[in-house]
C-alpha positions as a Markdown table, in Angstrom:
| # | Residue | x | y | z |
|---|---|---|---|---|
| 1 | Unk | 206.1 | 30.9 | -44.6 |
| 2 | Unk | 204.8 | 34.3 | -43.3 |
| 3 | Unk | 204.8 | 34.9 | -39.8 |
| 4 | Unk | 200.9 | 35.3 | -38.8 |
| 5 | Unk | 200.4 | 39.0 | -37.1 |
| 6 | Unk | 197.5 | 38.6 | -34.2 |
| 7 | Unk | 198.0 | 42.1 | -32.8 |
| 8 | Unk | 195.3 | 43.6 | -34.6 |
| 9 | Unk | 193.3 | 40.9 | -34.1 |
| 10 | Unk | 193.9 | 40.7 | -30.7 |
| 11 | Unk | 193.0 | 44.7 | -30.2 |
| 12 | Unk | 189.5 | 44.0 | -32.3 |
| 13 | Unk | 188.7 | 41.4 | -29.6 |
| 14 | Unk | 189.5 | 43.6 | -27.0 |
| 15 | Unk | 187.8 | 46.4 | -28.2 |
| 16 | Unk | 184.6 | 43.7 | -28.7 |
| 17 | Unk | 185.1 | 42.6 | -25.3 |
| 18 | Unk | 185.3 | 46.2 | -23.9 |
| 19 | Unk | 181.7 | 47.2 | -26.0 |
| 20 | Unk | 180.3 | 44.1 | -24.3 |
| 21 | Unk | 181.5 | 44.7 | -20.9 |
| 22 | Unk | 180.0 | 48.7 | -21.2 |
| 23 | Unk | 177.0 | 47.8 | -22.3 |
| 24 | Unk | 175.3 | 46.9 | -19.5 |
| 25 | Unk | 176.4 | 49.8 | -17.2 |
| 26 | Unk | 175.2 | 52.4 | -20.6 |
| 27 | Unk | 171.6 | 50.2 | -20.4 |
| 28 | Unk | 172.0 | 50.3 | -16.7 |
| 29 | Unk | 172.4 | 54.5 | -16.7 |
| 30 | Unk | 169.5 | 54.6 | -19.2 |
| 31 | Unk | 167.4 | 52.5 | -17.1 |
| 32 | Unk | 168.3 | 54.2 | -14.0 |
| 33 | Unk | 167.6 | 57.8 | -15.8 |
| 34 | Unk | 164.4 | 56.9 | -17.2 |
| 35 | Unk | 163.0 | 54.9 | -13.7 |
| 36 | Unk | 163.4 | 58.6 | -12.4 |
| 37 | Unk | 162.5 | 60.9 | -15.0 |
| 38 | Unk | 159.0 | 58.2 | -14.9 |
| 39 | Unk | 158.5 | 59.0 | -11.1 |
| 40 | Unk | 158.6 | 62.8 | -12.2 |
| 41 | Unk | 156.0 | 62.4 | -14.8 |
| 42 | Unk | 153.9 | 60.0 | -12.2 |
| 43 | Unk | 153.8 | 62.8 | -10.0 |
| 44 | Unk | 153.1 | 65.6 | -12.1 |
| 45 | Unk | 150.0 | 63.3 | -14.0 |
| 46 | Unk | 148.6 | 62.3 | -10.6 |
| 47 | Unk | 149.1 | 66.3 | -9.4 |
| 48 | Unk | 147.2 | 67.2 | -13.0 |
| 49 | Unk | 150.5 | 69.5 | -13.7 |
| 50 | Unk | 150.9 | 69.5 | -17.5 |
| 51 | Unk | 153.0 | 72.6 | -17.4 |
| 52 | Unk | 155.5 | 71.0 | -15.8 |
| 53 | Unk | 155.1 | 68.1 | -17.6 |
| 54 | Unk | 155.1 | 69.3 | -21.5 |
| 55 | Unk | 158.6 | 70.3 | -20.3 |
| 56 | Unk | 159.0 | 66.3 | -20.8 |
| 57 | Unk | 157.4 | 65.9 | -24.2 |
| 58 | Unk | 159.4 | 65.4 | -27.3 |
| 59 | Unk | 159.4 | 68.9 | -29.6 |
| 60 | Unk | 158.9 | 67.3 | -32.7 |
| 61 | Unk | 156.8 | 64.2 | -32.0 |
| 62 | Unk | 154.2 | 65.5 | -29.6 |
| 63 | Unk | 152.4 | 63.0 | -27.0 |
| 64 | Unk | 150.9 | 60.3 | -27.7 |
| 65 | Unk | 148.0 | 58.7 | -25.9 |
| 66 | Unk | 147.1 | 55.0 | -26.2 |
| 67 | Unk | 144.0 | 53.8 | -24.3 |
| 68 | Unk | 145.0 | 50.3 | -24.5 |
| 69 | Unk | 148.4 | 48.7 | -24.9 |
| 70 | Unk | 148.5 | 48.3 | -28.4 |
| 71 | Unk | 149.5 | 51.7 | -30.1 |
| 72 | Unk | 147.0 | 52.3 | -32.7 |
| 73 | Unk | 146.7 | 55.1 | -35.7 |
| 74 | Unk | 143.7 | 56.3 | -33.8 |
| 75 | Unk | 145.8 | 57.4 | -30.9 |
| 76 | Unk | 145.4 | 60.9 | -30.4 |
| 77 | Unk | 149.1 | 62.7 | -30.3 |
| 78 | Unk | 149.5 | 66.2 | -29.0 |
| 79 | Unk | 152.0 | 68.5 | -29.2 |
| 80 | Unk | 154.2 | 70.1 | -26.4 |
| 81 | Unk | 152.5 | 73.0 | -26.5 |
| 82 | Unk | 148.6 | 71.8 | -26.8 |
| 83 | Unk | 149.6 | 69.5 | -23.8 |
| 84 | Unk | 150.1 | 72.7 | -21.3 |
| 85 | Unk | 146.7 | 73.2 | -21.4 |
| 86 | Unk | 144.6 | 69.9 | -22.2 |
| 87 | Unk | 143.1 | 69.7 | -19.1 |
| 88 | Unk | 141.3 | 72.5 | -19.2 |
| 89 | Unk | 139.8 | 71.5 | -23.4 |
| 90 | Unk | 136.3 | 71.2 | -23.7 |
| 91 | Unk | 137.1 | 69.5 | -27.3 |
| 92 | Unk | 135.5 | 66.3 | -27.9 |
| 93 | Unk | 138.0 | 63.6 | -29.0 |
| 94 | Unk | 138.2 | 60.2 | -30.5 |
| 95 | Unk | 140.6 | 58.1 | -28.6 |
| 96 | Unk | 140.3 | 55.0 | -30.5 |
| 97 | Unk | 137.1 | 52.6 | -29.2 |
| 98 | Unk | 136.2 | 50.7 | -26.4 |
| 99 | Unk | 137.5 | 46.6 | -26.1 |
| 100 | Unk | 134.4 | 44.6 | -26.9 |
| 101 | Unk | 132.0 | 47.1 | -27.4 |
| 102 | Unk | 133.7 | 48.9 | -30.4 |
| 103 | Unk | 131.8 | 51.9 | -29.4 |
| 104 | Unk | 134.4 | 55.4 | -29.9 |
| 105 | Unk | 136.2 | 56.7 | -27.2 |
| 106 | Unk | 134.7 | 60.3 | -27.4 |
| 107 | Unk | 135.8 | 62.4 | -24.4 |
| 108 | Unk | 137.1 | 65.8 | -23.3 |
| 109 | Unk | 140.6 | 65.0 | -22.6 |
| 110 | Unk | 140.2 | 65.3 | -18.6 |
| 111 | Unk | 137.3 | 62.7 | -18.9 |
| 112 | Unk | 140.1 | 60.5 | -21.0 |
| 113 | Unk | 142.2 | 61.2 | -18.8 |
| 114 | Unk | 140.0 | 60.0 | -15.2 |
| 115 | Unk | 139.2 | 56.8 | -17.3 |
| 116 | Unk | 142.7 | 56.1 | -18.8 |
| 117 | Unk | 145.7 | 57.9 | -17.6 |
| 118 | Unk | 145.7 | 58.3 | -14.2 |
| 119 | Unk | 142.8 | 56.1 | -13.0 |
| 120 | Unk | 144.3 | 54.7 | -9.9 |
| 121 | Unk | 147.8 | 56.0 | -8.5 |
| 122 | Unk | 150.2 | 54.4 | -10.1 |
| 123 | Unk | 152.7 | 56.2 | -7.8 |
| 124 | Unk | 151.7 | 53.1 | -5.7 |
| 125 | Unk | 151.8 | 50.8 | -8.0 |
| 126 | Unk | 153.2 | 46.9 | -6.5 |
| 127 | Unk | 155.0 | 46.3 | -9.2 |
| 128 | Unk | 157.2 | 48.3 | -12.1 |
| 129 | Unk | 159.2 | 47.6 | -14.4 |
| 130 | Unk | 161.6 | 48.6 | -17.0 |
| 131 | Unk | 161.1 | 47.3 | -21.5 |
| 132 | Unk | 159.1 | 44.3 | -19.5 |
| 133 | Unk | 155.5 | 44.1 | -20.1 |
| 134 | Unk | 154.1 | 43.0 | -16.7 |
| 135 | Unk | 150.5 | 43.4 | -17.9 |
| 136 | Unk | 149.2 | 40.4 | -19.8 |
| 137 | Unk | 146.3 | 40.3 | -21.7 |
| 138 | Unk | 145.2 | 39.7 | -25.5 |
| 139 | Unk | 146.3 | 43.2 | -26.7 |
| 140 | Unk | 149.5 | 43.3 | -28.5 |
| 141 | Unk | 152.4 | 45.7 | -27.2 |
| 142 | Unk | 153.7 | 47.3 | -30.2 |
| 143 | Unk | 156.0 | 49.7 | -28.4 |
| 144 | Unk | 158.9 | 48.8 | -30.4 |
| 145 | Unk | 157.6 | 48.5 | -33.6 |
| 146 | Unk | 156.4 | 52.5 | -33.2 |
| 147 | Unk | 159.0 | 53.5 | -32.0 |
| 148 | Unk | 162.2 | 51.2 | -32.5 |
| 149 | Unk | 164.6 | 53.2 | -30.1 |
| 150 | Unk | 162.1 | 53.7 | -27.4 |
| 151 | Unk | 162.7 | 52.3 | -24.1 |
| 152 | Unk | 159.7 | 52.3 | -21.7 |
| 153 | Unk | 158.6 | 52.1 | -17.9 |
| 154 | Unk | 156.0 | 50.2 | -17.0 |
| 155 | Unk | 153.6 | 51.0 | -13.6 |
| 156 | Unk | 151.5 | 47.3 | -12.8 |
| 157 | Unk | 148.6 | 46.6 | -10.3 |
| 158 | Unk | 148.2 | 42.6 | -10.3 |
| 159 | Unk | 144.5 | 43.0 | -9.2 |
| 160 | Unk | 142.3 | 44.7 | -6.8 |
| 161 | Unk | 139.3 | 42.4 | -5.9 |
| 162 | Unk | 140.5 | 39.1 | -5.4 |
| 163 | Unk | 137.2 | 37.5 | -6.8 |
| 164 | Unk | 137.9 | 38.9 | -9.7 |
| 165 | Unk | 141.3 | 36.6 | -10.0 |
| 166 | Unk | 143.9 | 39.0 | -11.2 |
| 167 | Unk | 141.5 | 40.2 | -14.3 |
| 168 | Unk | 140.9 | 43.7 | -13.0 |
| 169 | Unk | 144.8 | 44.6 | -13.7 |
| 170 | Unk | 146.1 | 47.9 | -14.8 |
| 171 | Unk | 149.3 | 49.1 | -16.1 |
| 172 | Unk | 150.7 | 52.2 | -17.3 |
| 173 | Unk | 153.5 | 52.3 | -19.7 |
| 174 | Unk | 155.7 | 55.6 | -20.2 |
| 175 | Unk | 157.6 | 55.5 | -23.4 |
| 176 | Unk | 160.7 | 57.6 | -24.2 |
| 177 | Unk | 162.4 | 58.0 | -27.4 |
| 178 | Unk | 166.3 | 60.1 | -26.8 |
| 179 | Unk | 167.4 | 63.3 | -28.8 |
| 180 | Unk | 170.7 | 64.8 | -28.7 |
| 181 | Unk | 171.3 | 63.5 | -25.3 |
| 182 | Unk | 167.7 | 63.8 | -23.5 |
| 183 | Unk | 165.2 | 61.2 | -23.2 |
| 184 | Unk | 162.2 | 63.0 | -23.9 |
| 185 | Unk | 158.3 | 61.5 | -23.3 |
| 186 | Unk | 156.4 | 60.0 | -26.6 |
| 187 | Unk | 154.1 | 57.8 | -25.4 |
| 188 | Unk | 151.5 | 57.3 | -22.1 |
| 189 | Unk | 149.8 | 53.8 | -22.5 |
| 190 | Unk | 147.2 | 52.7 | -20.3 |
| 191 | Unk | 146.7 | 49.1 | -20.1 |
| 192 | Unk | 144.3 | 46.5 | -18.7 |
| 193 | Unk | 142.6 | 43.3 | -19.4 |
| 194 | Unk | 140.6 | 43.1 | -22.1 |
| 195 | Unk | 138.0 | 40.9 | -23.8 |
């Protein structure tokens, strides 16, 4: 009978069990990473800074802007360059519709953006969080069927006016896809409940 060689077994394990100890700390560096990079972007969004921050918008894919949390085909998506200046458009858009009413978004992108990007500082948002949807409502989040190696912060009031029992919440979702070593900005979706 032939003697049974583990060894190379035995490195395969190892090298599984090394991959699975790693893991964590890589997911833990990305999260890290991206938790800061998003406090950049909050900054420059609620200082109405898009130089600074197209310098955080993928190249190729451009920016996309959802109104709600599900990412839609009528998103409107810019490009780095478009976004330096979007503020200061006084182009008419279609961002989609309203929940319930169905009526179009149609807005100059600094109305769009008073009504859903930066509508209440999320800089002081209670809660974040990191590929967690805090924000539950009947929308779907299709993050990662858009984008599959996306990994996204998320910025979550619970409620303002208590009468209101927790359905006047808002969340903000960042969304980064990495290239050749940078994480770089795809997404902004603005989240709240809906009918």
């Amino acid at each position: 009978m032939k003697p049974v060689h583990l060894f190379p077994i035995g490195i395969l394990l190892l090298g599984t069990m090394i991959f699975l100890i790693r893991a964590p700390f890589e997911s833990s560096d990305i999260q890290t990473t991206l938790e800061t990079r998003s406090l950049e972007i909050l900054n420059f969004l609620k200082n109405k800074d898009f130089v600074a921050l197209s310098q955080f918008v993928d190249p190729d894919k451009g920016l996309r802007f959802s109104p709600y949390g599900t990412l839609a085909a009528s998103d409107q998506v810019f490009s780095k360059e478009a976004i330096k200046n979007l503020l200061q458009e006084r182009a008419v858009y279609e961002f989609g519709v309203y929940d319930g009413s169905g009526f179009p978004i149609q807005k100059t992108f600094a109305e769009y953006f008073e009504e859903f990007v930066y509508d209440v500082d999320f800089m002081k948002a209670p809660k974040t969080s990191f590929d967690r949807r805090l924000g539950q409502g009947n929308t779907l989040n299709n993050i990662f069927d858009i984008y599959p190696t996306a990994h996204y912060t998320e910025f979550h009031f619970p409620g303002f006016d208590p009468q209101y029992e927790g359905m006047d919440w808002k969340s903000l979702r960042l969304i980064f896809e990495e290239k050749t070593g940078t994480w770089y900005l795809v997404g902004i979706a603005h989240d709240q409940w809906t009918i």
